[in-house]
PDB file of C-alpha atoms in Angstrom:
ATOM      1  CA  UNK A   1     -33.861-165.500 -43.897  1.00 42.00           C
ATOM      2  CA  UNK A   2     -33.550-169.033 -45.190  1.00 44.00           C
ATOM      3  CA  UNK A   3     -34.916-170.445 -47.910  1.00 44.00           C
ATOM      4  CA  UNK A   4     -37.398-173.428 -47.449  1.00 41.00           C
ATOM      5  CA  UNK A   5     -35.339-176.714 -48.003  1.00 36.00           C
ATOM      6  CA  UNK A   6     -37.427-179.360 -50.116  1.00 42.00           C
ATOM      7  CA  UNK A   7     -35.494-182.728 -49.955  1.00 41.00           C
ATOM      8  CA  UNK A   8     -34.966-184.010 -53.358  1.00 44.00           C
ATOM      9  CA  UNK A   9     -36.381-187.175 -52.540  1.00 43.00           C
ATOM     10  CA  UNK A  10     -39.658-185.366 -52.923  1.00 44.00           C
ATOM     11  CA  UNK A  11     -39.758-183.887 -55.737  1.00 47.00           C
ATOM     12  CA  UNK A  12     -43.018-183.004 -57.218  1.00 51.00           C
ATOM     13  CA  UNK A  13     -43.525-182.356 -61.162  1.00 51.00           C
ATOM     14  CA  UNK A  14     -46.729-180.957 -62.523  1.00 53.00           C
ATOM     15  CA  UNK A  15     -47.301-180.236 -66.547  1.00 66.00           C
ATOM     16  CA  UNK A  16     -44.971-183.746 -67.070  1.00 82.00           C
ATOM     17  CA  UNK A  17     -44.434-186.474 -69.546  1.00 87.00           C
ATOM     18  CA  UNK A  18     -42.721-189.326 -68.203  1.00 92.00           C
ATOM     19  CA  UNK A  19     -40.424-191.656 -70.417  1.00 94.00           C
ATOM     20  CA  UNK A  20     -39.988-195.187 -68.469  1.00 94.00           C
ATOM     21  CA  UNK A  21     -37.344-198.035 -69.263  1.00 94.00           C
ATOM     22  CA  UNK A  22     -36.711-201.406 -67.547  1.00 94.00           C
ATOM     23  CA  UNK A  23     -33.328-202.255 -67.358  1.00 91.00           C
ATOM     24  CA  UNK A  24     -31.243-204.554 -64.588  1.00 86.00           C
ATOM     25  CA  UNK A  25     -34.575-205.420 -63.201  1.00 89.00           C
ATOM     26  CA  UNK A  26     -35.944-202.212 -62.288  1.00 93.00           C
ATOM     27  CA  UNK A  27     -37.877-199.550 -64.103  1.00 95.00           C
ATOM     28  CA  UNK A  28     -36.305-196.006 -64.059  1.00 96.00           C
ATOM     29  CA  UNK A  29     -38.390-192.846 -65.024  1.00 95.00           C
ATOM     30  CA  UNK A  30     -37.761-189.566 -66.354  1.00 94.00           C
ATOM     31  CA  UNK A  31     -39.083-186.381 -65.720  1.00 94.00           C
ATOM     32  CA  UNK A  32     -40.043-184.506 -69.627  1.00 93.00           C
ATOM     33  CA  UNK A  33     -41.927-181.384 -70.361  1.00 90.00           C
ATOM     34  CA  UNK A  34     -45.051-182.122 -72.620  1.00 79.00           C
ATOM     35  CA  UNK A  35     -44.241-182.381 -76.424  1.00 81.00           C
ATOM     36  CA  UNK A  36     -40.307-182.177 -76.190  1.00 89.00           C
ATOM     37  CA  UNK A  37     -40.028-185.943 -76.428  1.00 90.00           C
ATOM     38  CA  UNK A  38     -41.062-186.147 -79.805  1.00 85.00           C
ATOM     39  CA  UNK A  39     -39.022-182.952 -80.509  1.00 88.00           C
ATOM     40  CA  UNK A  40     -35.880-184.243 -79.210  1.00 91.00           C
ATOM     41  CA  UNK A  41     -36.209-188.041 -81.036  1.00 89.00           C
ATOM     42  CA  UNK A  42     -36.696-185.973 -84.493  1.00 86.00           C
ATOM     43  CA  UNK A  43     -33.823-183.594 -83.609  1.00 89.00           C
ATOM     44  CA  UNK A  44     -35.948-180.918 -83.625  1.00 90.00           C
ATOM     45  CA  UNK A  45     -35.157-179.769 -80.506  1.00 91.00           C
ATOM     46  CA  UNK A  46     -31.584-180.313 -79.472  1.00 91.00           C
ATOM     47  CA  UNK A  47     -30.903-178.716 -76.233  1.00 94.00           C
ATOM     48  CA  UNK A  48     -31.907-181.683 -73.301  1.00 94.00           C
ATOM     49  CA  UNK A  49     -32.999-178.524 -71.128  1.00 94.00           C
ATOM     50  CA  UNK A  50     -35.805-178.037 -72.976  1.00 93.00           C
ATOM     51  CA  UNK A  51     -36.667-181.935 -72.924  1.00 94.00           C
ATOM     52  CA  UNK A  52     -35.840-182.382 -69.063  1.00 94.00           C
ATOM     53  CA  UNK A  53     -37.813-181.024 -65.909  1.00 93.00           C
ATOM     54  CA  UNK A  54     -34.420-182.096 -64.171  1.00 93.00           C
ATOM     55  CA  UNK A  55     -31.431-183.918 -65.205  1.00 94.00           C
ATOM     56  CA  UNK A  56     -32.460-186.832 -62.319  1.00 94.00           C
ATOM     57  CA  UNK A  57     -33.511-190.660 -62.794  1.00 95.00           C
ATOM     58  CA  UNK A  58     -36.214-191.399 -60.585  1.00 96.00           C
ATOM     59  CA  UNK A  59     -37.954-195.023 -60.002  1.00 94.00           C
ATOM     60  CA  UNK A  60     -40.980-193.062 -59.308  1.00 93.00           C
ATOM     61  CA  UNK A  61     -41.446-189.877 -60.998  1.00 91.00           C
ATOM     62  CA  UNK A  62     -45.020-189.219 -59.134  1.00 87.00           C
ATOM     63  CA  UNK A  63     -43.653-190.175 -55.653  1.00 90.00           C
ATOM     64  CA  UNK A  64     -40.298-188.106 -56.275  1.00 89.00           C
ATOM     65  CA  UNK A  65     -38.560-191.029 -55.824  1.00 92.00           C
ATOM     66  CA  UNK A  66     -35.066-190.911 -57.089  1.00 94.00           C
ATOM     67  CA  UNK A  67     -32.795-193.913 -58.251  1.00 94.00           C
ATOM     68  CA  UNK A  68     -29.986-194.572 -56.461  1.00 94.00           C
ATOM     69  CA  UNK A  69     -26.376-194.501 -58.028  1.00 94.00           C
ATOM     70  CA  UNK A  70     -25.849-197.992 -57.043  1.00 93.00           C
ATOM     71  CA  UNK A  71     -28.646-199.325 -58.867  1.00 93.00           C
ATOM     72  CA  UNK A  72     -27.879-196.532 -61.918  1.00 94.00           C
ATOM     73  CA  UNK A  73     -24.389-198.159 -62.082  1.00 94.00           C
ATOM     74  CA  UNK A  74     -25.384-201.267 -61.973  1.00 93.00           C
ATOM     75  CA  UNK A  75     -28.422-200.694 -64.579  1.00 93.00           C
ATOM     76  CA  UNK A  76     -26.384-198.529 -67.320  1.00 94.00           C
ATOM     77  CA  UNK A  77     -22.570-198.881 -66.775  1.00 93.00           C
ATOM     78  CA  UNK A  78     -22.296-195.201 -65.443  1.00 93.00           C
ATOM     79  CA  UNK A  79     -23.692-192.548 -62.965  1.00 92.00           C
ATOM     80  CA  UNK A  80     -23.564-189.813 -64.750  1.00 95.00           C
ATOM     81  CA  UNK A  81     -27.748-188.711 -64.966  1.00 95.00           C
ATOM     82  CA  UNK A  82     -27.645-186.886 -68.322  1.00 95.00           C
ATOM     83  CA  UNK A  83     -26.475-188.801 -69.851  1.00 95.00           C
ATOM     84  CA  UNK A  84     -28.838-191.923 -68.351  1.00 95.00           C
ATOM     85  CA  UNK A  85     -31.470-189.525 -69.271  1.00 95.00           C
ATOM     86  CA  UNK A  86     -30.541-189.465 -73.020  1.00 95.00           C
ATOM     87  CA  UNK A  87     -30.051-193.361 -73.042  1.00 95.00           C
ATOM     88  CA  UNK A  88     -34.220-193.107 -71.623  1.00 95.00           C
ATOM     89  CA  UNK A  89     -35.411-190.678 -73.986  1.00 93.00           C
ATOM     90  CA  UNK A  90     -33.995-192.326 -76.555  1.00 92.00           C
ATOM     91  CA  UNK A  91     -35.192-196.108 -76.229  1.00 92.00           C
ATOM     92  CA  UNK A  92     -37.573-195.737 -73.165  1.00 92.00           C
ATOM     93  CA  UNK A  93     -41.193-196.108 -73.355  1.00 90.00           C
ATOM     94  CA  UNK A  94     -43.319-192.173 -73.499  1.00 88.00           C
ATOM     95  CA  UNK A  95     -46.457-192.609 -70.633  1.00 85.00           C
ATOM     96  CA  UNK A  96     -49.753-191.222 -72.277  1.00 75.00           C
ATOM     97  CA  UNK A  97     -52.997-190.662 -70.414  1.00 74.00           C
ATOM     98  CA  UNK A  98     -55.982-192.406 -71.472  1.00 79.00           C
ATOM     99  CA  UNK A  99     -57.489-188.835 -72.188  1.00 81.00           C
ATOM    100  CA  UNK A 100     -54.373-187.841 -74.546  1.00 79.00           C
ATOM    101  CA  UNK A 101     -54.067-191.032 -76.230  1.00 81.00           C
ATOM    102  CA  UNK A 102     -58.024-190.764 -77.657  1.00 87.00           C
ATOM    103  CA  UNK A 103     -56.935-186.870 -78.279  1.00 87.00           C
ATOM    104  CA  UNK A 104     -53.982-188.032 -80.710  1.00 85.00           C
ATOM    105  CA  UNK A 105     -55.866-190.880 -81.928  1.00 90.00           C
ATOM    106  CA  UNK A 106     -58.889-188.651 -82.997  1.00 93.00           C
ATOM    107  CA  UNK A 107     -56.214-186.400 -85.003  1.00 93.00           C
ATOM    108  CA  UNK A 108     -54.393-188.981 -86.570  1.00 94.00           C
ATOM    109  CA  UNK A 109     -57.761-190.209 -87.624  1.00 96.00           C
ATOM    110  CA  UNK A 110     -58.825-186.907 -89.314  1.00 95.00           C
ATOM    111  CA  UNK A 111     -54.824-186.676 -90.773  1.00 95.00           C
ATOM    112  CA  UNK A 112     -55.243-190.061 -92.461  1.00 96.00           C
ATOM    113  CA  UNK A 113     -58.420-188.579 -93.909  1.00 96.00           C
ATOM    114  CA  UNK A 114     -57.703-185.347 -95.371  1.00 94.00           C
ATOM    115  CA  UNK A 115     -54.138-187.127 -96.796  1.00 93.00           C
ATOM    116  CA  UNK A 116     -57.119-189.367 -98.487  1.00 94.00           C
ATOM    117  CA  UNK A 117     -59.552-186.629 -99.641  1.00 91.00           C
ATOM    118  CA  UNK A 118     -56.360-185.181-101.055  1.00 87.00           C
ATOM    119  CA  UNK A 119     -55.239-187.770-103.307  1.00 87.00           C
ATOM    120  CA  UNK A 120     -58.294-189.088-104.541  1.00 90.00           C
ATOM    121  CA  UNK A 121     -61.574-188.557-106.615  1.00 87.00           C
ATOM    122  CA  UNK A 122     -65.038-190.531-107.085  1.00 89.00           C
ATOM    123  CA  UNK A 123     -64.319-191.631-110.498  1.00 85.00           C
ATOM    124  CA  UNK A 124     -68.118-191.772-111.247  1.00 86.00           C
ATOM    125  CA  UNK A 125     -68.729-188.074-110.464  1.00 84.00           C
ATOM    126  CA  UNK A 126     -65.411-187.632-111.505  1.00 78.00           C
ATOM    127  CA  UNK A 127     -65.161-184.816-108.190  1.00 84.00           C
ATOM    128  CA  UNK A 128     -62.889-185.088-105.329  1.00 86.00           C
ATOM    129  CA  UNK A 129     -64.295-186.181-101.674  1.00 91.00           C
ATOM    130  CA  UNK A 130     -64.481-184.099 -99.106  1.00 92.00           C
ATOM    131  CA  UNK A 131     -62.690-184.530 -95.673  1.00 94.00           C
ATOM    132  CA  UNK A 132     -65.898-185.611 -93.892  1.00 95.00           C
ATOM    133  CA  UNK A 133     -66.903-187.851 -96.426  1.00 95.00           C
ATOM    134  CA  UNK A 134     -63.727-189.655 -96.279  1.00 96.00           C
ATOM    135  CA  UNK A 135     -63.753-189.799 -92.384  1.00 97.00           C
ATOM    136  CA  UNK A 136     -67.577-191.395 -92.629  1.00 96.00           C
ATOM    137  CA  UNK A 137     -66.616-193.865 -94.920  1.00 96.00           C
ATOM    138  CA  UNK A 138     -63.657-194.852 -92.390  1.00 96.00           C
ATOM    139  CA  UNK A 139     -65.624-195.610 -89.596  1.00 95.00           C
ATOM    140  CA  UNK A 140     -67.983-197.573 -92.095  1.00 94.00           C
ATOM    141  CA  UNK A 141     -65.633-199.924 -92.795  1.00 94.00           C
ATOM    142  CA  UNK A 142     -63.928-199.906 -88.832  1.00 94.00           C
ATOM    143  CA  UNK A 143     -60.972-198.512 -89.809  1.00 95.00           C
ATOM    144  CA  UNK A 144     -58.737-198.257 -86.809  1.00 94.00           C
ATOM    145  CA  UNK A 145     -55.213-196.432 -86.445  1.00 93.00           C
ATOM    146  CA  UNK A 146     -52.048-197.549 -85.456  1.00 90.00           C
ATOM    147  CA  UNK A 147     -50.357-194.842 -83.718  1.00 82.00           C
ATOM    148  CA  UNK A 148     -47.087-196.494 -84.447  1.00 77.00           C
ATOM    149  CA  UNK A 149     -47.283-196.595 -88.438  1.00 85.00           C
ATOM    150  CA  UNK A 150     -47.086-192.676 -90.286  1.00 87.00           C
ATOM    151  CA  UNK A 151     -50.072-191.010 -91.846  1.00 91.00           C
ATOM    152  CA  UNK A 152     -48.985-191.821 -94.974  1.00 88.00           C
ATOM    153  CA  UNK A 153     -49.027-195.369 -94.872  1.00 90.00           C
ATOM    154  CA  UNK A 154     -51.992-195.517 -93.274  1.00 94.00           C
ATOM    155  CA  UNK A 155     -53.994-193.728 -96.062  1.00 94.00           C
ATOM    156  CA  UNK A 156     -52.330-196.290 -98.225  1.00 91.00           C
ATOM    157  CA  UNK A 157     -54.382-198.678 -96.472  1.00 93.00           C
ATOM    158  CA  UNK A 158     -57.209-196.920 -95.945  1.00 95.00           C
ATOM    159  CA  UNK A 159     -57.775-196.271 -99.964  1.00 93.00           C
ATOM    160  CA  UNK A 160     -56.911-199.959-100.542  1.00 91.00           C
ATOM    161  CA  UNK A 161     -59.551-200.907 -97.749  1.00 94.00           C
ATOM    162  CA  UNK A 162     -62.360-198.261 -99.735  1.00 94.00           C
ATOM    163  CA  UNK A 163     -61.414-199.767-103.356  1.00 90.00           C
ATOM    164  CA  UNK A 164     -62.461-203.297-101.715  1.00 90.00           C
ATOM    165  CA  UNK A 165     -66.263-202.066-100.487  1.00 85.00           C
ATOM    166  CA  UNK A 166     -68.614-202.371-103.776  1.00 76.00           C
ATOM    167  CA  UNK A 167     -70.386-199.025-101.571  1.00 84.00           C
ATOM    168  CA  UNK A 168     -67.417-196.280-102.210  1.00 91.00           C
ATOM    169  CA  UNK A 169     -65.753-195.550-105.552  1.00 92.00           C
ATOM    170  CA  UNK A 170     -62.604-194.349-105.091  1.00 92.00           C
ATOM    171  CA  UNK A 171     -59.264-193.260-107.247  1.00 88.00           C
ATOM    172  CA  UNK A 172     -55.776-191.615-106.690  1.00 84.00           C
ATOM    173  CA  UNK A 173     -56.213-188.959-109.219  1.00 83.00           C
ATOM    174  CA  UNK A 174     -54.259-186.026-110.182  1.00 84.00           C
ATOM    175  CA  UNK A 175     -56.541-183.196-111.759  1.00 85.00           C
ATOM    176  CA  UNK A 176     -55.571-181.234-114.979  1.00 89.00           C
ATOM    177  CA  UNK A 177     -56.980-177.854-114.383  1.00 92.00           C
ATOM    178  CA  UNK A 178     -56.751-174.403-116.556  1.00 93.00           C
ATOM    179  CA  UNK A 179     -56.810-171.128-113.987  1.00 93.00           C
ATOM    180  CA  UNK A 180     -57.176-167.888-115.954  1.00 93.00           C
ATOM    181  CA  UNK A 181     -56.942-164.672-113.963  1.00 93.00           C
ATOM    182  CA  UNK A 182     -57.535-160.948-114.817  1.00 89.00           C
ATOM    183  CA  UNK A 183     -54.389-159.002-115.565  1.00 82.00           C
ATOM    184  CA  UNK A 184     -53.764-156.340-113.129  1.00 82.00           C
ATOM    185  CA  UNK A 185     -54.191-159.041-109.995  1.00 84.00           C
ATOM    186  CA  UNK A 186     -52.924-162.210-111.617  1.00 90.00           C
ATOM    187  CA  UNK A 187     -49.090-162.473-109.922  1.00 88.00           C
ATOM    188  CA  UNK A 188     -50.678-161.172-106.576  1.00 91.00           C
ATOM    189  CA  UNK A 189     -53.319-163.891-106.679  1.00 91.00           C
ATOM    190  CA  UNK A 190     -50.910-166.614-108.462  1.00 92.00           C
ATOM    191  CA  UNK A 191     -48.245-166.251-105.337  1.00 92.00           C
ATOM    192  CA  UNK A 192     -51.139-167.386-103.118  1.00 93.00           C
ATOM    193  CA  UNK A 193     -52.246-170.446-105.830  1.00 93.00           C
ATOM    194  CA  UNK A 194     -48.881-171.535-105.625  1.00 93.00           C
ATOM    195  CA  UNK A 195     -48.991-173.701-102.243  1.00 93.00           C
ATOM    196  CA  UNK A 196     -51.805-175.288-103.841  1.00 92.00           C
ATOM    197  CA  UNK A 197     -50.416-176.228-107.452  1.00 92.00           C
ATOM    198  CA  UNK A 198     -48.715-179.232-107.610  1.00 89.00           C
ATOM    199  CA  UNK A 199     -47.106-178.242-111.089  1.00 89.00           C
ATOM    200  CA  UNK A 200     -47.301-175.802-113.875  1.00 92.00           C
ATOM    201  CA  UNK A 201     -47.776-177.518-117.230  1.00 91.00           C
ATOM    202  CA  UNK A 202     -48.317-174.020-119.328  1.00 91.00           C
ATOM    203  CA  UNK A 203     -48.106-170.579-118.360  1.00 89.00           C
ATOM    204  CA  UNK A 204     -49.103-167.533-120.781  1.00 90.00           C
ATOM    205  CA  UNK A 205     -49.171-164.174-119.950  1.00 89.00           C
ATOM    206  CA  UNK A 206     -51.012-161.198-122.199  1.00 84.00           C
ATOM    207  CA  UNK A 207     -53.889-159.528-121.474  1.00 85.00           C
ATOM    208  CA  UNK A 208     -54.986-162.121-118.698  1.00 89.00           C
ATOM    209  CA  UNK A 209     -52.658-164.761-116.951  1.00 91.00           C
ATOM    210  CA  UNK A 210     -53.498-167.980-118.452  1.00 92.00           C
ATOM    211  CA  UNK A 211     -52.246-171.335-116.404  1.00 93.00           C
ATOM    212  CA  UNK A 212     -52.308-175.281-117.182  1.00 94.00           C
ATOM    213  CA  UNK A 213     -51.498-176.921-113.702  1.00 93.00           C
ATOM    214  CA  UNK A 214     -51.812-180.008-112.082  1.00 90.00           C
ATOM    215  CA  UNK A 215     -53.161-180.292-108.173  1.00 90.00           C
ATOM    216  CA  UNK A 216     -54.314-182.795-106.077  1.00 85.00           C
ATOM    217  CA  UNK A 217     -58.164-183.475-106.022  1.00 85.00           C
ATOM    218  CA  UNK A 218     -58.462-182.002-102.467  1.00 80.00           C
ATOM    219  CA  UNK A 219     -57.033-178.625-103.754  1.00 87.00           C
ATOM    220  CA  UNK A 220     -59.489-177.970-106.191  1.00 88.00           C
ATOM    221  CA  UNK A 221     -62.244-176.646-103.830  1.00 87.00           C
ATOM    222  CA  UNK A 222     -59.699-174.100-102.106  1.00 91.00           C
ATOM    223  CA  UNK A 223     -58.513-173.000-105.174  1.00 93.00           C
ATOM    224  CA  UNK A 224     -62.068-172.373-107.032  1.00 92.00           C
ATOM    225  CA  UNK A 225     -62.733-170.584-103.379  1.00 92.00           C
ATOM    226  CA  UNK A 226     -59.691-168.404-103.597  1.00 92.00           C
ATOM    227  CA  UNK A 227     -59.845-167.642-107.273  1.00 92.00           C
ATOM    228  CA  UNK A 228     -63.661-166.407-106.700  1.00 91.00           C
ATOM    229  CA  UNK A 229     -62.711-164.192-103.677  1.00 91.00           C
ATOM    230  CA  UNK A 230     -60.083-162.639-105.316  1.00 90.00           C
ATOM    231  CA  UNK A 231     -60.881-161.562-108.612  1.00 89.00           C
ATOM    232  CA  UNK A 232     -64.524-161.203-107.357  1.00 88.00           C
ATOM    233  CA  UNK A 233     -65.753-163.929-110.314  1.00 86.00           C
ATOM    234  CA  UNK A 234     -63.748-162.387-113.289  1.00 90.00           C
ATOM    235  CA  UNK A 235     -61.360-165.334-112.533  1.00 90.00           C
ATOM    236  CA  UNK A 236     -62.007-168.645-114.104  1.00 90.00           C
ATOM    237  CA  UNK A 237     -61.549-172.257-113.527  1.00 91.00           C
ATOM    238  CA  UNK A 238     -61.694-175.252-116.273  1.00 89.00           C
ATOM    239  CA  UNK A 239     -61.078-178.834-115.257  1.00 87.00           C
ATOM    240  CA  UNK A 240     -59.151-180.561-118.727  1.00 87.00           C
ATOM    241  CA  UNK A 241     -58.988-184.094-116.814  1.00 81.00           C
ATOM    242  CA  UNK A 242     -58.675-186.353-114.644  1.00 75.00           C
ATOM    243  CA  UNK A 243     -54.985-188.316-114.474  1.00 68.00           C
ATOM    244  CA  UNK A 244     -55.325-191.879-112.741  1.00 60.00           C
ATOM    245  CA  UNK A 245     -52.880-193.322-110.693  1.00 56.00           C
ATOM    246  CA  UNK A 246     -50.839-195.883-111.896  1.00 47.00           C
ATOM    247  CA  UNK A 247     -51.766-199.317-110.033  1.00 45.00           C
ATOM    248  CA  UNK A 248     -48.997-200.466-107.761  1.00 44.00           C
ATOM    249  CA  UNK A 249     -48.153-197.024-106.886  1.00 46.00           C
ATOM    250  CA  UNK A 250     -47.365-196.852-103.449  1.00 47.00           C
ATOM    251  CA  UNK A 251     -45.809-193.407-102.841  1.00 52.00           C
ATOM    252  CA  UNK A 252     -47.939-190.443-101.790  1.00 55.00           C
ATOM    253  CA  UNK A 253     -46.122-186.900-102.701  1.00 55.00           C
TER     254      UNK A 253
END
């Protein structure tokens, strides 16, 4: 028995992220699966199966309305779809529902705060903030994000907006600490410190493993956390100091 025929002309895509260009005077649309687009432009993901539902240029993804080659040739020099497609998911414009753009609006919000809470201390209490804090104080002073401008910029701005309210001392600070831990755990317990140590000043090993290090502010909580937990509170934890930023610095490690 046969197999149903669909015509191709009516096509219909569910689960799809549509990339759109104008070009020769008419807009041509691509058919993408969810979160490959983004993959593909950082070379993450280099196979264009993955990326593509189907390797055809419609003017009308939600119709199923495909371009024709006449209007393909005329638009981009060439008929060949693939490689059309790559020209569209390279420069073309990525269609977001209302619903998804809030959704990656609301996470690039809390990003931008925890890359804040991490760098920086109240230099009157002379603690670091915590995530919420930070994300409070945002919508104090209306900060809004770009989508188009990386996290770490936007902190940037964010800590410069803070410094400029008389309501919210703030600092880039790197903290000094000194992390002794009991002998027979200490490397077992140091491997998991490690992601959180930014550098190791001083290291001295005898009875007890004793460590100078420096971390960011929003580390410190995690690592007093972890250090309790693990050596059950024979572990200790000593701030030395507090190492301000220099002014002008506009890097974030």
């Amino acid at each position: 028995m046969a197999g149903i025929f669909t015509p191709t002309n009516q096509i219909r895509h569910t689960n799809v992220a549509i990339v759109r260009m104008k070009k020769g005077g008419k807009r041509f649309e691509i058919a993408c699966y969810k979160n490959k687009v983004q993959s593909w432009r950082k070379q993450v993901e280099q196979d264009i199966d993955e990326v593509l539902q189907t390797h055809s240029v419609f003017l009308n993804v939600s119709k199923g309305q495909q371009a024709r080659k006449a209007d393909l040739v005329k638009a981009f020099a060439t008929d060949d779809e693939t490689e059309i497609c790559k020209q569209i998911l390279a420069k073309g414009e990525l269609q977001v529902s209302e619903k998804e753009r809030n959704q990656n609006l609301e996470s690039m919000f809390r990003d931008i705060a925890t890359v804040v809470a991490e760098k920086c201390i109240n230099p009157e209490t002379k603690r670091p903030y915590t995530v919420g804090m930070i994300e409070r104080a945002m919508k104090d002073i209306h900060f809004s994000v770009k989508p188009n401008r990386n996290t770490k910029q936007q902190a940037l701005a964010v800590i410069k907006m803070l410094k400029e309210t008389n309501n919210f001392p703030i600092d880039r600070a790197e903290m000094k600490l000194k992390i002794t831990l009991p002998g027979k755990e200490a490397k077992k317990i140091k491997t998991k410190l490690t992601p959180l140590i930014k550098k190791i000043d001083e290291e001295d090993f005898t009875q007890n493993l004793e460590m100078v290090c420096l971390v960011d502010p929003g580390s410190f909580r995690a690592i007093d956390e972890m250090i309790q937990k693990e050596t059950r509170g024979r572990g200790s934890l000593e701030v030395i100091s507090l190492k301000e930023m220099e002014e002008g610095d506009e890097r974030l490690e």
